[in-house]
Amino acid sequence: MAPSTAVVWFRRDLRVADQPTFLAAADAADRALALFVLDPALLKPSGAARANFLYGCLRELDDALGGKLLVVKGDPADVVPRVARAVGAQTVHVAADYGPYGRERDENVEKALSDDGVELVRTGSPYAVAPGRVEKGGGGPFKVFTPFSRAWADHGWRAPAGTDASTCTWMDPSDKDGGPRAVKVPDDEPVEAELPQPGESAGLARWRDFLDEGVLDYESERDLPAKKGTSGMSPYLKYGCVHPRTLLADLAQHRGDSVKAYRTEIAWREFYADVLHRRPDSARENYDKGFDHLPLRTGKAADADFERWCEGRTGYPIVDAGMRQLRGEAWMHNRVRMIVASFLVKDLHIPWWRGARHFMQLLVDGDLASNQHGWQWTAGSGTDASPYFRIFNPITQGERFDPDGDYVRRWVPELADVEGKAVHQPWKLKGGIPEGYPAPMVDHKAERQDALARYDQVKAAR
Ligand code: FAD
């Protein structure tokens, strides 16, 4: 008798360890076909950095599976049923996707598969607790982070699934007759940024380094962009090279405030995924509709200011350093993400979604839920929003979180010879602003007043 075959369709779970879908596929059939679909609808808005990181992850996954990953380009609603038909699969196994696009895509694929009598089996998700699961005592979603994080911790999560590449017997995709042809993982696109090493083994190695060397100082160093005080796990979490369950299980072996602080950051990621799942419109629109009344700048002058912000030529050193780190590493330190976002929205009065789109094009860890809600938090229009009147001052933020000026000097070579924290106010230097560096494009104090006046319109409409 011919062996039965299941399809394992990888998406944001590019790893072999801690893979509940492998267990489900091994239960369902004698062997499994590993599939990844290069979906143009997702690749297009990704940007080259994220695309290259993805391709690197796919190459490593293919190696781990003994060269048996079938990579096909096209619309998953066509590709997945065609592949399932070609190998005679009865089940297609995935980790559930809760993003607005992924959910709709999966419903379409599920419908197309069911026409052939094939089942789409969802096991697990990219989160420790699947979005939508954590509810208030009386039912309904949390709109504020702190009670969510408590209920999330009380809900708990499973231990990592003990899987590896040998959990399934992988079918050689060249064995099948007909069906869509495999394509090679595309070659890397040219990118300006130096990217982290992609893939599961690099992700796990980074995590082990952080556990050994960084986690105990996380609380005191996580806000200092000149230090390597954070884990750098975000791109690996984005593509599921490492599952958050694995991180949480390892953290449980350690004690202390820093460990607690790190767990809280993982909870933020889960909170934003929950919020986006329940309010998919918040990917593009204000979560708090009151902010639809906030007057914002559009037109040619705003476009020119937006360009200066993108280029890192605002004349505020910490903002410029952040925007240049984004180009240089396709990543930006969290503290600086908040500072540059506040500057765009509250000093330049430009809509948050323009900045969010720019971030999504450049970030190697670009994640719709964390990015859009990180922006909305800073803009004041999101859940839990920092009060609108808390406007980040780019000078005092720089002096507080980059007290020696090392971060600015690393990214803004025009200021490389300015010593200490004086680097945060180059217009005060005796010799004037160093050559090549711009004067501040706006006066922060005046723009702060303007932002507050604009906010009055939101208050008036409530
Ligand atoms: P660590 O400090 O080591 O944190 C560990 C993990 O916790 C991170 O990898 C991440 O998964 C999660 N985490 C930490 N802080 C946050 C947070 N504020 N919100 C949600 N999750 C968090 N994160 C993304 O992963 N993708 C994005 O596209 C993204 N865009 C952002 C945009 C703005 C405007 C802001 C303010 C924040 C954004 N963040 C985003 C959150 C945060 O900046 C990054 O997760 C963090 O800088 C990644 O570096 P790390 O892995 O070293 O973080």
Short mmCIF file of C-alpha atoms and ligand atoms in Angstrom, two decimals:
data_model
loop_
_atom_site.label_atom_id
_atom_site.label_comp_id
_atom_site.label_asym_id
_atom_site.label_seq_id
_atom_site.Cartn_x
_atom_site.Cartn_y
_atom_site.Cartn_z
CA MET A 1 0.00 0.00 0.00
CA ALA A 2 1.28 3.52 -0.83
CA PRO A 3 2.22 5.56 2.26
CA SER A 4 -0.26 8.25 3.32
CA THR A 5 1.01 11.84 3.04
CA ALA A 6 0.24 15.05 4.96
CA VAL A 7 1.39 18.53 3.95
CA VAL A 8 3.17 20.77 6.50
CA TRP A 9 2.75 24.33 5.25
CA PHE A 10 5.35 26.61 6.91
CA ARG A 11 4.65 30.32 7.32
CA ARG A 12 5.86 32.17 10.41
CA ASP A 13 7.33 29.02 11.98
CA LEU A 14 10.63 28.47 10.17
CA ARG A 15 12.15 26.01 12.61
CA VAL A 16 12.22 22.32 13.48
CA ALA A 17 12.36 22.56 17.31
CA ASP A 18 9.19 23.12 19.32
CA GLN A 19 6.91 22.47 16.33
CA PRO A 20 3.45 21.16 17.34
CA THR A 21 2.46 20.99 13.64
CA PHE A 22 5.06 18.23 13.15
CA LEU A 23 3.41 16.15 15.87
CA ALA A 24 -0.03 16.64 14.29
CA ALA A 25 1.26 15.73 10.81
CA ALA A 26 3.12 12.66 12.10
CA ASP A 27 -0.11 11.53 13.79
CA ALA A 28 -2.15 12.04 10.64
CA ALA A 29 0.00 10.34 7.99
CA ASP A 30 3.03 8.13 7.30
CA ARG A 31 5.05 10.91 5.76
CA ALA A 32 4.93 14.67 5.27
CA LEU A 33 5.63 17.08 2.46
CA ALA A 34 7.24 20.35 3.66
CA LEU A 35 5.90 23.37 1.77
CA PHE A 36 6.58 27.09 1.77
CA VAL A 37 4.62 29.40 -0.53
CA LEU A 38 6.29 32.60 -1.71
CA ASP A 39 3.18 34.73 -1.70
CA PRO A 40 3.61 37.92 -3.77
CA ALA A 41 0.96 39.65 -1.64
CA LEU A 42 3.24 39.34 1.39
CA LEU A 43 6.60 39.75 -0.32
CA LYS A 44 5.72 43.05 -1.96
CA PRO A 45 5.28 45.16 1.20
CA SER A 46 8.12 43.34 3.00
CA GLY A 47 11.10 45.34 1.80
CA ALA A 48 14.43 43.84 0.78
CA ALA A 49 15.87 43.40 4.30
CA ARG A 50 12.98 41.28 5.52
CA ALA A 51 12.83 39.37 2.23
CA ASN A 52 16.53 38.49 2.47
CA PHE A 53 16.20 37.44 6.09
CA LEU A 54 13.26 35.23 5.09
CA TYR A 55 15.24 33.65 2.21
CA GLY A 56 18.12 32.90 4.58
CA CYS A 57 15.70 31.26 7.04
CA LEU A 58 14.24 29.15 4.22
CA ARG A 59 17.68 27.97 3.08
CA GLU A 60 18.50 26.88 6.61
CA LEU A 61 15.16 25.15 7.06
CA ASP A 62 15.68 23.32 3.77
CA ASP A 63 19.08 22.11 5.00
CA ALA A 64 17.57 20.96 8.29
CA LEU A 65 14.95 18.97 6.34
CA GLY A 66 17.58 17.28 4.18
CA GLY A 67 16.90 19.47 1.12
CA LYS A 68 13.23 18.46 1.05
CA LEU A 69 11.50 21.84 1.43
CA LEU A 70 9.24 22.50 -1.55
CA VAL A 71 9.19 26.25 -2.30
CA VAL A 72 6.47 27.40 -4.69
CA LYS A 73 5.59 30.89 -5.82
CA GLY A 74 1.96 31.97 -6.16
CA ASP A 75 -1.35 32.60 -4.44
CA PRO A 76 -1.67 30.08 -1.57
CA ALA A 77 -5.35 29.53 -2.42
CA ASP A 78 -4.14 28.02 -5.74
CA VAL A 79 -0.82 26.53 -4.69
CA VAL A 80 -1.76 24.69 -1.48
CA PRO A 81 -4.72 22.72 -2.92
CA ARG A 82 -2.67 21.87 -6.04
CA VAL A 83 0.20 20.51 -3.96
CA ALA A 84 -2.17 18.61 -1.64
CA ARG A 85 -3.87 17.07 -4.69
CA ALA A 86 -0.55 16.16 -6.32
CA VAL A 87 0.63 14.20 -3.28
CA GLY A 88 -2.82 12.82 -2.34
CA ALA A 89 -2.80 14.49 1.10
CA GLN A 90 -5.88 14.35 3.32
CA THR A 91 -4.62 17.02 5.70
CA VAL A 92 -2.60 20.24 5.49
CA HIS A 93 -1.00 21.30 8.78
CA VAL A 94 -0.29 24.88 9.82
CA ALA A 95 0.27 27.04 12.88
CA ALA A 96 -2.76 29.38 12.97
CA ASP A 97 -2.26 32.93 11.70
CA TYR A 98 -4.16 35.71 13.48
CA GLY A 99 -3.16 38.73 11.39
CA PRO A 100 -5.80 40.34 9.15
CA TYR A 101 -4.27 39.09 5.88
CA GLY A 102 -3.25 35.66 7.17
CA ARG A 103 -6.65 34.89 8.62
CA GLU A 104 -8.46 35.71 5.38
CA ARG A 105 -5.86 33.84 3.30
CA ASP A 106 -6.29 30.74 5.47
CA GLU A 107 -10.08 30.88 5.20
CA ASN A 108 -9.74 30.96 1.39
CA VAL A 109 -7.27 28.08 1.39
CA GLU A 110 -9.47 26.11 3.78
CA LYS A 111 -12.47 26.55 1.48
CA ALA A 112 -10.49 25.55 -1.61
CA LEU A 113 -9.10 22.47 0.17
CA SER A 114 -12.51 21.40 1.43
CA ASP A 115 -13.76 21.22 -2.18
CA ASP A 116 -11.29 18.32 -2.52
CA GLY A 117 -12.19 16.83 0.87
CA VAL A 118 -8.87 17.94 2.41
CA GLU A 119 -8.74 19.42 5.91
CA LEU A 120 -6.68 22.45 7.01
CA VAL A 121 -5.51 21.54 10.53
CA ARG A 122 -4.39 24.44 12.74
CA THR A 123 -2.08 23.51 15.62
CA GLY A 124 -0.54 26.24 17.77
CA SER A 125 0.29 29.80 16.69
CA PRO A 126 3.28 32.15 16.72
CA TYR A 127 2.34 33.14 20.29
CA ALA A 128 2.57 31.53 23.73
CA VAL A 129 -1.17 32.19 24.15
CA ALA A 130 -3.16 32.43 20.93
CA PRO A 131 -4.73 35.85 20.29
CA GLY A 132 -8.37 35.97 21.37
CA ARG A 133 -7.87 33.53 24.27
CA VAL A 134 -7.19 35.97 27.11
CA GLU A 135 -10.46 37.54 28.24
CA LYS A 136 -11.69 39.64 31.13
CA GLY A 137 -13.42 37.81 33.99
CA GLY A 138 -16.86 38.65 32.60
CA GLY A 139 -15.72 38.05 29.01
CA GLY A 140 -14.50 40.51 26.39
CA PRO A 141 -11.06 41.80 25.48
CA PHE A 142 -8.65 43.78 27.63
CA LYS A 143 -7.98 47.27 26.33
CA VAL A 144 -5.17 48.01 28.75
CA PHE A 145 -1.87 46.16 28.96
CA THR A 146 -1.28 45.59 32.68
CA PRO A 147 -4.45 43.58 33.45
CA PHE A 148 -3.97 41.73 30.13
CA SER A 149 -0.45 40.73 31.11
CA ARG A 150 -1.66 39.42 34.48
CA ALA A 151 -4.47 37.38 32.90
CA TRP A 152 -2.03 36.21 30.19
CA ALA A 153 0.43 34.92 32.82
CA ASP A 154 -2.45 33.27 34.74
CA HIS A 155 -3.66 31.60 31.55
CA GLY A 156 -0.20 30.03 31.09
CA TRP A 157 1.19 28.17 28.10
CA ARG A 158 2.27 24.68 27.10
CA ALA A 159 5.80 23.42 27.51
CA PRO A 160 7.81 23.46 24.26
CA ALA A 161 6.97 20.56 21.96
CA GLY A 162 9.92 18.18 21.83
CA THR A 163 10.37 17.98 18.07
CA ASP A 164 13.24 17.98 15.61
CA ALA A 165 13.63 17.32 11.90
CA SER A 166 13.20 13.58 12.44
CA THR A 167 9.71 13.92 13.98
CA CYS A 168 8.24 13.49 10.48
CA THR A 169 9.42 11.36 7.58
CA TRP A 170 9.88 13.99 4.91
CA MET A 171 8.82 13.21 1.39
CA ASP A 172 11.24 14.17 -1.35
CA PRO A 173 9.20 16.71 -3.37
CA SER A 174 10.79 15.54 -6.62
CA ASP A 175 9.06 12.14 -6.08
CA LYS A 176 5.63 13.50 -6.88
CA ASP A 177 4.09 13.43 -10.35
CA GLY A 178 2.66 16.63 -11.75
CA GLY A 179 1.60 19.46 -9.47
CA PRO A 180 3.34 22.79 -9.25
CA ARG A 181 7.06 22.93 -9.88
CA ALA A 182 9.40 23.83 -7.05
CA VAL A 183 11.27 27.10 -7.36
CA LYS A 184 14.63 27.82 -5.81
CA VAL A 185 14.66 30.16 -2.80
CA PRO A 186 15.27 33.51 -4.55
CA ASP A 187 18.70 35.11 -4.47
CA ASP A 188 19.16 37.96 -2.01
CA GLU A 189 18.17 41.44 -3.11
CA PRO A 190 20.66 44.29 -2.76
CA VAL A 191 20.28 45.96 0.66
CA GLU A 192 22.11 48.79 2.34
CA ALA A 193 21.75 47.28 5.81
CA GLU A 194 23.92 44.74 7.54
CA LEU A 195 21.48 42.04 8.62
CA PRO A 196 21.62 39.56 11.49
CA GLN A 197 22.42 35.96 10.60
CA PRO A 198 19.08 34.39 9.58
CA GLY A 199 17.64 31.04 10.68
CA GLU A 200 16.88 28.83 13.63
CA SER A 201 20.44 27.99 14.71
CA ALA A 202 21.50 31.66 14.65
CA GLY A 203 18.34 32.58 16.61
CA LEU A 204 18.98 29.91 19.25
CA ALA A 205 22.66 30.87 19.49
CA ARG A 206 21.75 34.51 20.04
CA TRP A 207 19.21 33.53 22.65
CA ARG A 208 21.77 31.40 24.54
CA ASP A 209 24.27 34.28 24.47
CA PHE A 210 21.64 36.62 25.87
CA LEU A 211 20.70 34.13 28.61
CA ASP A 212 24.36 33.72 29.55
CA GLU A 213 25.44 37.34 29.32
CA GLY A 214 22.60 39.83 28.94
CA VAL A 215 19.43 38.83 30.69
CA LEU A 216 20.52 39.69 34.23
CA ASP A 217 21.33 43.30 33.24
CA TYR A 218 18.29 43.65 31.00
CA GLU A 219 16.33 45.91 33.32
CA SER A 220 19.16 48.42 33.77
CA GLU A 221 20.51 48.35 30.21
CA ARG A 222 17.48 47.84 27.97
CA ASP A 223 16.88 51.56 27.54
CA LEU A 224 20.44 52.48 26.60
CA PRO A 225 20.84 52.34 22.82
CA ALA A 226 24.65 52.60 22.93
CA LYS A 227 24.81 49.25 24.77
CA LYS A 228 23.95 45.78 23.56
CA GLY A 229 21.40 45.60 26.35
CA THR A 230 18.50 43.90 24.56
CA SER A 231 18.20 40.39 23.17
CA GLY A 232 17.96 41.13 19.43
CA MET A 233 15.42 38.29 19.18
CA SER A 234 12.76 40.28 17.28
CA PRO A 235 13.61 39.08 13.71
CA TYR A 236 13.75 35.46 14.93
CA LEU A 237 10.39 35.83 16.67
CA LYS A 238 8.93 37.49 13.58
CA TYR A 239 9.70 34.45 11.40
CA GLY A 240 9.26 31.88 14.15
CA CYS A 241 12.88 30.71 14.01
CA VAL A 242 12.43 30.45 17.77
CA HIS A 243 9.02 30.21 19.45
CA PRO A 244 8.26 32.50 22.44
CA ARG A 245 7.30 29.37 24.39
CA THR A 246 10.95 28.29 24.21
CA LEU A 247 12.07 31.68 25.57
CA LEU A 248 9.50 31.58 28.37
CA ALA A 249 10.48 28.05 29.38
CA ASP A 250 14.16 29.05 29.58
CA LEU A 251 13.32 32.23 31.51
CA ALA A 252 11.44 30.15 34.08
CA GLN A 253 14.84 28.70 35.08
CA HIS A 254 16.05 32.18 36.13
CA ARG A 255 14.90 34.61 38.83
CA GLY A 256 15.01 38.37 39.31
CA ASP A 257 13.59 41.69 38.15
CA SER A 258 15.39 41.57 34.81
CA VAL A 259 13.82 38.22 33.97
CA LYS A 260 10.42 39.62 34.92
CA ALA A 261 11.04 42.68 32.75
CA TYR A 262 11.93 40.50 29.75
CA ARG A 263 8.81 38.37 30.22
CA THR A 264 6.77 41.59 30.26
CA GLU A 265 8.16 42.55 26.84
CA ILE A 266 7.09 39.18 25.44
CA ALA A 267 3.66 39.94 26.93
CA TRP A 268 3.56 43.26 25.00
CA ARG A 269 4.10 41.33 21.78
CA GLU A 270 1.22 39.01 22.69
CA PHE A 271 -1.00 41.92 23.76
CA TYR A 272 -0.60 43.74 20.46
CA ALA A 273 -1.31 40.53 18.51
CA ASP A 274 -4.49 40.13 20.57
CA VAL A 275 -5.54 43.73 19.93
CA LEU A 276 -4.93 43.47 16.18
CA HIS A 277 -6.81 40.17 16.04
CA ARG A 278 -9.85 41.75 17.69
CA ARG A 279 -9.57 45.06 15.85
CA PRO A 280 -8.06 44.32 12.40
CA ASP A 281 -9.01 47.86 11.30
CA SER A 282 -6.36 49.18 13.74
CA ALA A 283 -3.64 48.14 11.27
CA ARG A 284 -4.54 51.18 9.18
CA GLU A 285 -6.85 53.34 11.26
CA ASN A 286 -6.77 55.00 14.66
CA TYR A 287 -7.66 52.51 17.39
CA ASP A 288 -9.16 55.43 19.28
CA LYS A 289 -11.53 56.99 16.78
CA GLY A 290 -11.42 60.29 18.69
CA PHE A 291 -8.02 60.81 17.02
CA ASP A 292 -9.71 61.04 13.62
CA HIS A 293 -10.29 64.67 14.70
CA LEU A 294 -6.58 65.42 15.14
CA PRO A 295 -5.56 67.90 12.42
CA LEU A 296 -2.44 66.59 10.67
CA ARG A 297 -0.18 67.98 7.98
CA THR A 298 -0.38 66.82 4.38
CA GLY A 299 0.92 68.37 1.15
CA LYS A 300 4.29 69.26 -0.32
CA ALA A 301 5.87 70.87 2.77
CA ALA A 302 4.86 67.88 4.91
CA ASP A 303 6.25 65.52 2.24
CA ALA A 304 9.59 67.35 2.27
CA ASP A 305 9.73 67.21 6.09
CA PHE A 306 8.87 63.50 5.99
CA GLU A 307 11.81 62.92 3.62
CA ARG A 308 14.20 64.74 5.98
CA TRP A 309 12.97 62.55 8.83
CA CYS A 310 13.46 59.39 6.72
CA GLU A 311 16.99 60.47 5.78
CA GLY A 312 17.96 61.26 9.38
CA ARG A 313 18.57 64.96 8.73
CA THR A 314 16.21 66.60 11.21
CA GLY A 315 19.00 68.37 13.12
CA TYR A 316 18.04 66.53 16.35
CA PRO A 317 20.94 64.09 16.84
CA ILE A 318 19.14 61.26 18.66
CA VAL A 319 16.37 61.27 16.02
CA ASP A 320 18.89 61.26 13.18
CA ALA A 321 20.98 58.52 14.79
CA GLY A 322 17.86 56.33 15.06
CA MET A 323 16.78 56.88 11.46
CA ARG A 324 20.30 56.09 10.27
CA GLN A 325 20.47 52.96 12.42
CA LEU A 326 17.25 51.87 10.70
CA ARG A 327 19.00 52.11 7.32
CA GLY A 328 22.28 50.69 8.59
CA GLU A 329 20.92 47.66 10.46
CA ALA A 330 17.28 47.36 9.34
CA TRP A 331 16.60 47.54 13.09
CA MET A 332 16.30 50.32 15.65
CA HIS A 333 16.56 50.30 19.42
CA ASN A 334 13.14 50.38 21.13
CA ARG A 335 13.78 53.61 23.07
CA VAL A 336 14.83 55.35 19.88
CA ARG A 337 11.81 53.95 17.96
CA MET A 338 9.64 55.82 20.48
CA ILE A 339 11.68 59.02 20.16
CA VAL A 340 11.67 59.13 16.34
CA ALA A 341 7.97 58.20 16.21
CA SER A 342 7.07 60.95 18.67
CA PHE A 343 9.11 63.44 16.63
CA LEU A 344 7.29 62.57 13.40
CA VAL A 345 3.83 62.76 14.93
CA LYS A 346 4.17 65.49 17.55
CA ASP A 347 6.95 67.74 16.22
CA LEU A 348 6.21 67.41 12.51
CA HIS A 349 2.45 66.66 12.87
CA ILE A 350 2.61 63.97 10.19
CA PRO A 351 0.23 60.95 10.43
CA TRP A 352 1.60 57.91 12.30
CA TRP A 353 0.72 55.58 9.46
CA ARG A 354 3.26 57.22 7.14
CA GLY A 355 6.02 56.50 9.65
CA ALA A 356 4.66 53.01 10.29
CA ARG A 357 4.76 52.25 6.55
CA HIS A 358 8.35 53.47 6.29
CA PHE A 359 9.33 51.26 9.24
CA MET A 360 7.61 48.24 7.68
CA GLN A 361 9.58 48.75 4.47
CA LEU A 362 12.95 48.83 6.22
CA LEU A 363 12.73 46.79 9.45
CA VAL A 364 14.06 43.26 9.46
CA ASP A 365 11.70 42.54 12.38
CA GLY A 366 8.74 44.42 10.82
CA ASP A 367 5.64 42.92 12.39
CA LEU A 368 2.24 44.41 11.69
CA ALA A 369 0.84 44.07 15.23
CA SER A 370 3.90 45.34 17.14
CA ASN A 371 4.71 48.04 14.61
CA GLN A 372 1.29 49.57 14.08
CA HIS A 373 0.52 49.47 17.78
CA GLY A 374 3.98 50.72 18.76
CA TRP A 375 3.25 53.69 16.51
CA GLN A 376 -0.28 54.16 17.81
CA TRP A 377 0.97 54.01 21.40
CA THR A 378 3.42 56.83 20.67
CA ALA A 379 0.90 58.80 18.66
CA GLY A 380 -1.61 58.58 21.52
CA SER A 381 -4.29 56.95 19.39
CA GLY A 382 -3.71 53.35 20.52
CA THR A 383 -4.60 51.13 23.44
CA ASP A 384 -3.08 52.12 26.70
CA ALA A 385 -1.88 55.18 24.94
CA SER A 386 0.76 57.26 26.56
CA PRO A 387 -1.15 60.46 27.28
CA TYR A 388 -0.98 62.73 24.23
CA PHE A 389 0.51 65.56 26.25
CA ARG A 390 3.54 63.36 27.10
CA ILE A 391 5.63 64.60 24.22
CA PHE A 392 9.13 63.18 24.00
CA ASN A 393 11.75 65.92 24.17
CA PRO A 394 14.50 64.76 21.78
CA ILE A 395 17.19 66.65 23.71
CA THR A 396 16.43 65.40 27.21
CA GLN A 397 15.70 61.88 25.91
CA GLY A 398 19.11 61.89 24.23
CA GLU A 399 20.88 63.18 27.35
CA ARG A 400 19.12 60.68 29.60
CA PHE A 401 19.39 57.51 27.53
CA ASP A 402 22.61 58.23 25.61
CA PRO A 403 24.39 60.13 28.41
CA ASP A 404 27.87 59.87 26.89
CA GLY A 405 26.67 60.46 23.34
CA ASP A 406 28.21 57.21 22.07
CA TYR A 407 25.09 56.12 20.20
CA VAL A 408 24.81 59.42 18.34
CA ARG A 409 28.49 59.49 17.43
CA ARG A 410 28.25 55.90 16.09
CA TRP A 411 25.49 56.80 13.62
CA VAL A 412 26.08 60.48 12.88
CA PRO A 413 29.67 60.83 11.63
CA GLU A 414 29.32 64.61 11.22
CA LEU A 415 29.24 64.75 15.05
CA ALA A 416 32.00 62.20 15.65
CA ASP A 417 34.38 64.81 17.12
CA VAL A 418 31.92 66.27 19.61
CA GLU A 419 32.63 64.97 23.08
CA GLY A 420 30.18 63.70 25.70
CA LYS A 421 26.57 64.72 25.96
CA ALA A 422 27.20 68.03 24.18
CA VAL A 423 26.53 65.98 21.06
CA HIS A 424 22.79 66.24 21.77
CA GLN A 425 22.75 70.06 21.25
CA PRO A 426 25.28 70.78 18.50
CA TRP A 427 23.80 74.26 17.97
CA LYS A 428 25.22 75.21 21.39
CA LEU A 429 28.80 74.31 20.51
CA LYS A 430 31.28 77.19 20.66
CA GLY A 431 32.43 76.60 17.12
CA GLY A 432 28.87 76.31 15.85
CA ILE A 433 27.21 73.25 14.28
CA PRO A 434 29.87 70.95 12.76
CA GLU A 435 30.08 71.11 9.01
CA GLY A 436 27.63 68.96 7.10
CA TYR A 437 25.17 68.56 9.98
CA PRO A 438 21.86 70.46 9.66
CA ALA A 439 20.40 72.99 12.08
CA PRO A 440 17.21 71.76 13.85
CA MET A 441 14.43 71.69 11.25
CA VAL A 442 11.85 72.84 13.84
CA ASP A 443 11.83 74.41 17.29
CA HIS A 444 10.76 71.60 19.63
CA LYS A 445 9.23 73.95 22.23
CA ALA A 446 7.04 75.67 19.65
CA GLU A 447 5.98 72.38 18.03
CA ARG A 448 5.09 70.99 21.43
CA GLN A 449 2.66 73.88 21.93
CA ASP A 450 1.30 73.34 18.42
CA ALA A 451 0.78 69.62 19.12
CA LEU A 452 -1.15 70.42 22.29
CA ALA A 453 -3.34 72.92 20.43
CA ARG A 454 -4.09 70.30 17.78
CA TYR A 455 -4.95 67.82 20.53
CA ASP A 456 -7.58 70.27 21.87
CA GLN A 457 -9.62 69.40 18.78
CA VAL A 458 -9.63 65.73 19.78
CA LYS A 459 -10.76 66.68 23.28
CA ALA A 460 -13.44 69.01 21.93
CA ALA A 461 -14.92 66.22 19.80
CA ARG A 462 -15.16 63.72 22.69
P1 FAD B 1 14.06 43.03 23.58
O1 FAD B 1 14.07 44.25 24.44
O2 FAD B 1 15.14 42.06 23.78
O3 FAD B 1 12.63 42.36 23.81
C1 FAD B 1 12.38 40.96 23.60
C2 FAD B 1 11.20 40.78 22.70
O4 FAD B 1 10.03 41.31 23.31
C3 FAD B 1 11.32 41.50 21.38
O5 FAD B 1 12.08 40.76 20.46
C4 FAD B 1 9.86 41.64 20.98
O6 FAD B 1 9.36 40.47 20.41
C5 FAD B 1 9.17 41.87 22.32
N1 FAD B 1 9.03 43.30 22.56
C6 FAD B 1 9.88 44.14 23.18
N2 FAD B 1 9.37 45.39 23.27
C7 FAD B 1 8.16 45.34 22.66
C8 FAD B 1 7.15 46.31 22.41
N3 FAD B 1 7.27 47.58 22.82
N4 FAD B 1 6.05 45.93 21.72
C9 FAD B 1 5.90 44.64 21.31
N5 FAD B 1 6.83 43.67 21.53
C10 FAD B 1 7.94 44.02 22.20
N6 FAD B 1 8.73 45.11 17.43
C11 FAD B 1 8.73 44.19 16.47
O7 FAD B 1 9.02 43.02 16.73
N7 FAD B 1 8.41 44.53 15.17
C12 FAD B 1 8.10 45.80 14.82
O8 FAD B 1 7.80 46.06 13.65
C13 FAD B 1 8.12 46.81 15.82
N8 FAD B 1 7.86 48.10 15.52
C14 FAD B 1 7.86 49.05 16.51
C15 FAD B 1 7.55 50.38 16.20
C16 FAD B 1 7.53 51.36 17.18
C17 FAD B 1 7.19 52.79 16.83
C18 FAD B 1 7.83 51.01 18.51
C19 FAD B 1 7.83 52.05 19.60
C20 FAD B 1 8.14 49.70 18.85
C21 FAD B 1 8.16 48.70 17.86
N9 FAD B 1 8.48 47.35 18.14
C22 FAD B 1 8.45 46.41 17.16
C23 FAD B 1 8.76 46.93 19.52
C24 FAD B 1 10.24 46.95 19.95
O9 FAD B 1 10.84 48.16 19.59
C25 FAD B 1 11.04 45.79 19.34
O10 FAD B 1 10.37 44.57 19.56
C26 FAD B 1 12.43 45.68 19.98
O11 FAD B 1 13.14 46.87 19.79
C27 FAD B 1 13.16 44.51 19.35
O12 FAD B 1 14.46 44.40 19.84
P2 FAD B 1 14.87 43.21 20.80
O13 FAD B 1 14.44 41.91 20.24
O14 FAD B 1 16.31 43.38 21.13
O15 FAD B 1 13.98 43.53 22.08
#
